[in-house]
mmCIF file of C-alpha atoms in Angstrom:
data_model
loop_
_atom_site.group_PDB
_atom_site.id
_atom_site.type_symbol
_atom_site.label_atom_id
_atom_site.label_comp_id
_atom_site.label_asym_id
_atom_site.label_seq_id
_atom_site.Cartn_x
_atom_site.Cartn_y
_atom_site.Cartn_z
ATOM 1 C CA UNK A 1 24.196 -54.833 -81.609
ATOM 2 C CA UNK A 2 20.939 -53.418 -83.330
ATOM 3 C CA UNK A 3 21.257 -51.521 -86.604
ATOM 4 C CA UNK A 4 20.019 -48.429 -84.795
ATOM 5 C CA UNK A 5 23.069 -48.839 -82.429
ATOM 6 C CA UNK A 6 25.472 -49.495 -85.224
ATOM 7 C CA UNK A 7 24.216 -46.183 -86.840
ATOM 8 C CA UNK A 8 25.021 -43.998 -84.377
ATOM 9 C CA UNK A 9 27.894 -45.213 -83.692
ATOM 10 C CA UNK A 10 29.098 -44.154 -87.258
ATOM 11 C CA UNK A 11 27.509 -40.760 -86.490
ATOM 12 C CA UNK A 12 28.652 -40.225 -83.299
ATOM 13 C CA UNK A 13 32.975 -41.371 -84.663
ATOM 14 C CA UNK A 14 34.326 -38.062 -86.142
ATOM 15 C CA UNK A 15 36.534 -40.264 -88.358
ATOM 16 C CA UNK A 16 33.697 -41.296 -90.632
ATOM 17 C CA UNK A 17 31.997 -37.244 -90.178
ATOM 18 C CA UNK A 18 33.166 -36.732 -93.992
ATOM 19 C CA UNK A 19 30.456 -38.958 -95.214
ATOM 20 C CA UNK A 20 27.799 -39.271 -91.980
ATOM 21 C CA UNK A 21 27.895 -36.841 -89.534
ATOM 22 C CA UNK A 22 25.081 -34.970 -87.182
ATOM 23 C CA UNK A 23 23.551 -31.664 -88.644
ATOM 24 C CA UNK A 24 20.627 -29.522 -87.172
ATOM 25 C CA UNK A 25 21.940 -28.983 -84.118
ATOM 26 C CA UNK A 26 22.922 -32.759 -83.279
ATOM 27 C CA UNK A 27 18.915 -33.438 -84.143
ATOM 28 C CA UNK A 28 19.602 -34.656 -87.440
ATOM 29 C CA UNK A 29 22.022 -36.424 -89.456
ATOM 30 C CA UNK A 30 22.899 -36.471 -92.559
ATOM 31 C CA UNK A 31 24.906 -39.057 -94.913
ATOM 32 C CA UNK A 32 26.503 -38.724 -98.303
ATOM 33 C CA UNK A 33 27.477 -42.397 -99.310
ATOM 34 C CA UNK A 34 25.688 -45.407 -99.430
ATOM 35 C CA UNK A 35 28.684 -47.298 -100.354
ATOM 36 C CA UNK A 36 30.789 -46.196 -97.163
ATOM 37 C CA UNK A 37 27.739 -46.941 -95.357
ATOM 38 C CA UNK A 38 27.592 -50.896 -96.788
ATOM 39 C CA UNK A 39 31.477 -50.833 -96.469
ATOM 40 C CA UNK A 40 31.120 -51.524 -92.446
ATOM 41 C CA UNK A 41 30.844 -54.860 -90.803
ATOM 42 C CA UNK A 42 28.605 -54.109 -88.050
ATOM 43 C CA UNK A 43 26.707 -52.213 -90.049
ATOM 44 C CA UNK A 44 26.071 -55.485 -93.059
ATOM 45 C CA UNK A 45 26.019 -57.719 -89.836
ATOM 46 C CA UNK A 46 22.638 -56.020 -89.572
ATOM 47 C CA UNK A 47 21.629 -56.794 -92.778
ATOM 48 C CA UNK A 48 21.504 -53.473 -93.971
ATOM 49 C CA UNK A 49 23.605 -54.803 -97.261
ATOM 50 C CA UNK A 50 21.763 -52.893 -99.962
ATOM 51 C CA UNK A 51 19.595 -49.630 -100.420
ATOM 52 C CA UNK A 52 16.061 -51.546 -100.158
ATOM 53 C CA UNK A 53 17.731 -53.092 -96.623
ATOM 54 C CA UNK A 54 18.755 -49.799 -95.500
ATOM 55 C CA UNK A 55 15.331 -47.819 -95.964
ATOM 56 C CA UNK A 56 13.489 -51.000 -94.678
ATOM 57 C CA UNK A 57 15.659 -50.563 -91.510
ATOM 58 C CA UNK A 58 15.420 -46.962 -91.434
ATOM 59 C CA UNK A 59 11.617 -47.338 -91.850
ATOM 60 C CA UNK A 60 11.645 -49.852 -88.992
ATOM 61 C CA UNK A 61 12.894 -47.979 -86.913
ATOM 62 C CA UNK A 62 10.736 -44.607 -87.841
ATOM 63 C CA UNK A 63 13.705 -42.571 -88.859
ATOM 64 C CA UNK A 64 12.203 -40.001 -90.787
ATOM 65 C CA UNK A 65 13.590 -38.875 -94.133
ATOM 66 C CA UNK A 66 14.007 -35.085 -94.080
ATOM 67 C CA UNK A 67 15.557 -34.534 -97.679
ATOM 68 C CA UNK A 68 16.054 -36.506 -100.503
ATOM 69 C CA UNK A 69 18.515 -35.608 -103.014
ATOM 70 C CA UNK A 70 18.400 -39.113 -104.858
ATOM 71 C CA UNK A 71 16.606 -37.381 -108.014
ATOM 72 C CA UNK A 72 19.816 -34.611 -108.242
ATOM 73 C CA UNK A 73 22.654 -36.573 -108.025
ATOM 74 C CA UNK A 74 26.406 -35.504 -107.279
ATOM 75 C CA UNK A 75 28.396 -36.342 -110.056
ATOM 76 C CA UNK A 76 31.056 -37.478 -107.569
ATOM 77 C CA UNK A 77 29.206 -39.639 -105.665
ATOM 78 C CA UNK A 78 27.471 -42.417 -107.669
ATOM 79 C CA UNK A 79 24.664 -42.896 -105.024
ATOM 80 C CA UNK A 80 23.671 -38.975 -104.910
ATOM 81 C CA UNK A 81 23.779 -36.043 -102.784
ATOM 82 C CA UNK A 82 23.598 -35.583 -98.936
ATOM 83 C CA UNK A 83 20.277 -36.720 -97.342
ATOM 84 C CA UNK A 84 18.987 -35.887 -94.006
ATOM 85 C CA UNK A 85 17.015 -37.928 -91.538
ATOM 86 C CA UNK A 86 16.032 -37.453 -87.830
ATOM 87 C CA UNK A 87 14.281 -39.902 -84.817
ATOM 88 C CA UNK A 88 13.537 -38.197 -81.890
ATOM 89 C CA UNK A 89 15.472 -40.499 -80.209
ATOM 90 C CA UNK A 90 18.121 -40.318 -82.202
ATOM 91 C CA UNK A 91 20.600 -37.183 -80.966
ATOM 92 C CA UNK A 92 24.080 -36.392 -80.876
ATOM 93 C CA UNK A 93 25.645 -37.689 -77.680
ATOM 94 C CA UNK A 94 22.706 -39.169 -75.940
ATOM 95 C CA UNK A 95 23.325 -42.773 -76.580
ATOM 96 C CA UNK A 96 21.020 -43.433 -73.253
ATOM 97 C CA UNK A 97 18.320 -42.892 -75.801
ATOM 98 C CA UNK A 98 18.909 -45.260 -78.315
ATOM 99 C CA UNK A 99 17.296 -48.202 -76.933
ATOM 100 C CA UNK A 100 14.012 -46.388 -77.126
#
């Protein structure tokens, strides 16, 4: 299974929505924790196993960074705030698309 595939497979499970979940009308997504990101198998299995791996993947894939909150960061979350990224390909429940 790609990364790609892995990934929206964590966005699409509502058990994981209070860290990654879809946003902007199921254009978008958005993702609060890098470490509950890294904590999933298929998800390391792509070698996505630290930040530089993850935007390399996300850049590979042309999934575009919409907001960056990296420079304010939540006290309760040691990795910072909610970020937002879209692919047009990329959309809540149209896991046809994902291949493209």
């Amino acid at each position: 299974m790609s990364f790609v595939e892995c990934l929206f497979n964590l966005i699409e499970d509502p058990s994981t929505d209070d860290w990654i979940h879809w946003c902007w009308g199921g254009k978008a997504f958005r993702f609060k924790s890098l470490q509950k990101l890294f904590e999933h198998r298929d998800l390391l299995n792509s070698r996505a196993t630290c930040v530089y791996s993850l935007n390399k993947n996300l850049n590979d894939y042309s999934i575009i960074r919409r907001s960056d909150n990296r420079k304010r960061p939540d006290t309760s979350d040691m990795y910072g705030g909610w970020e937002i990224f879209e692919h047009e390909y990329l959309l809540q429940g149209r896991r046809d698309l994902v291949v493209n």
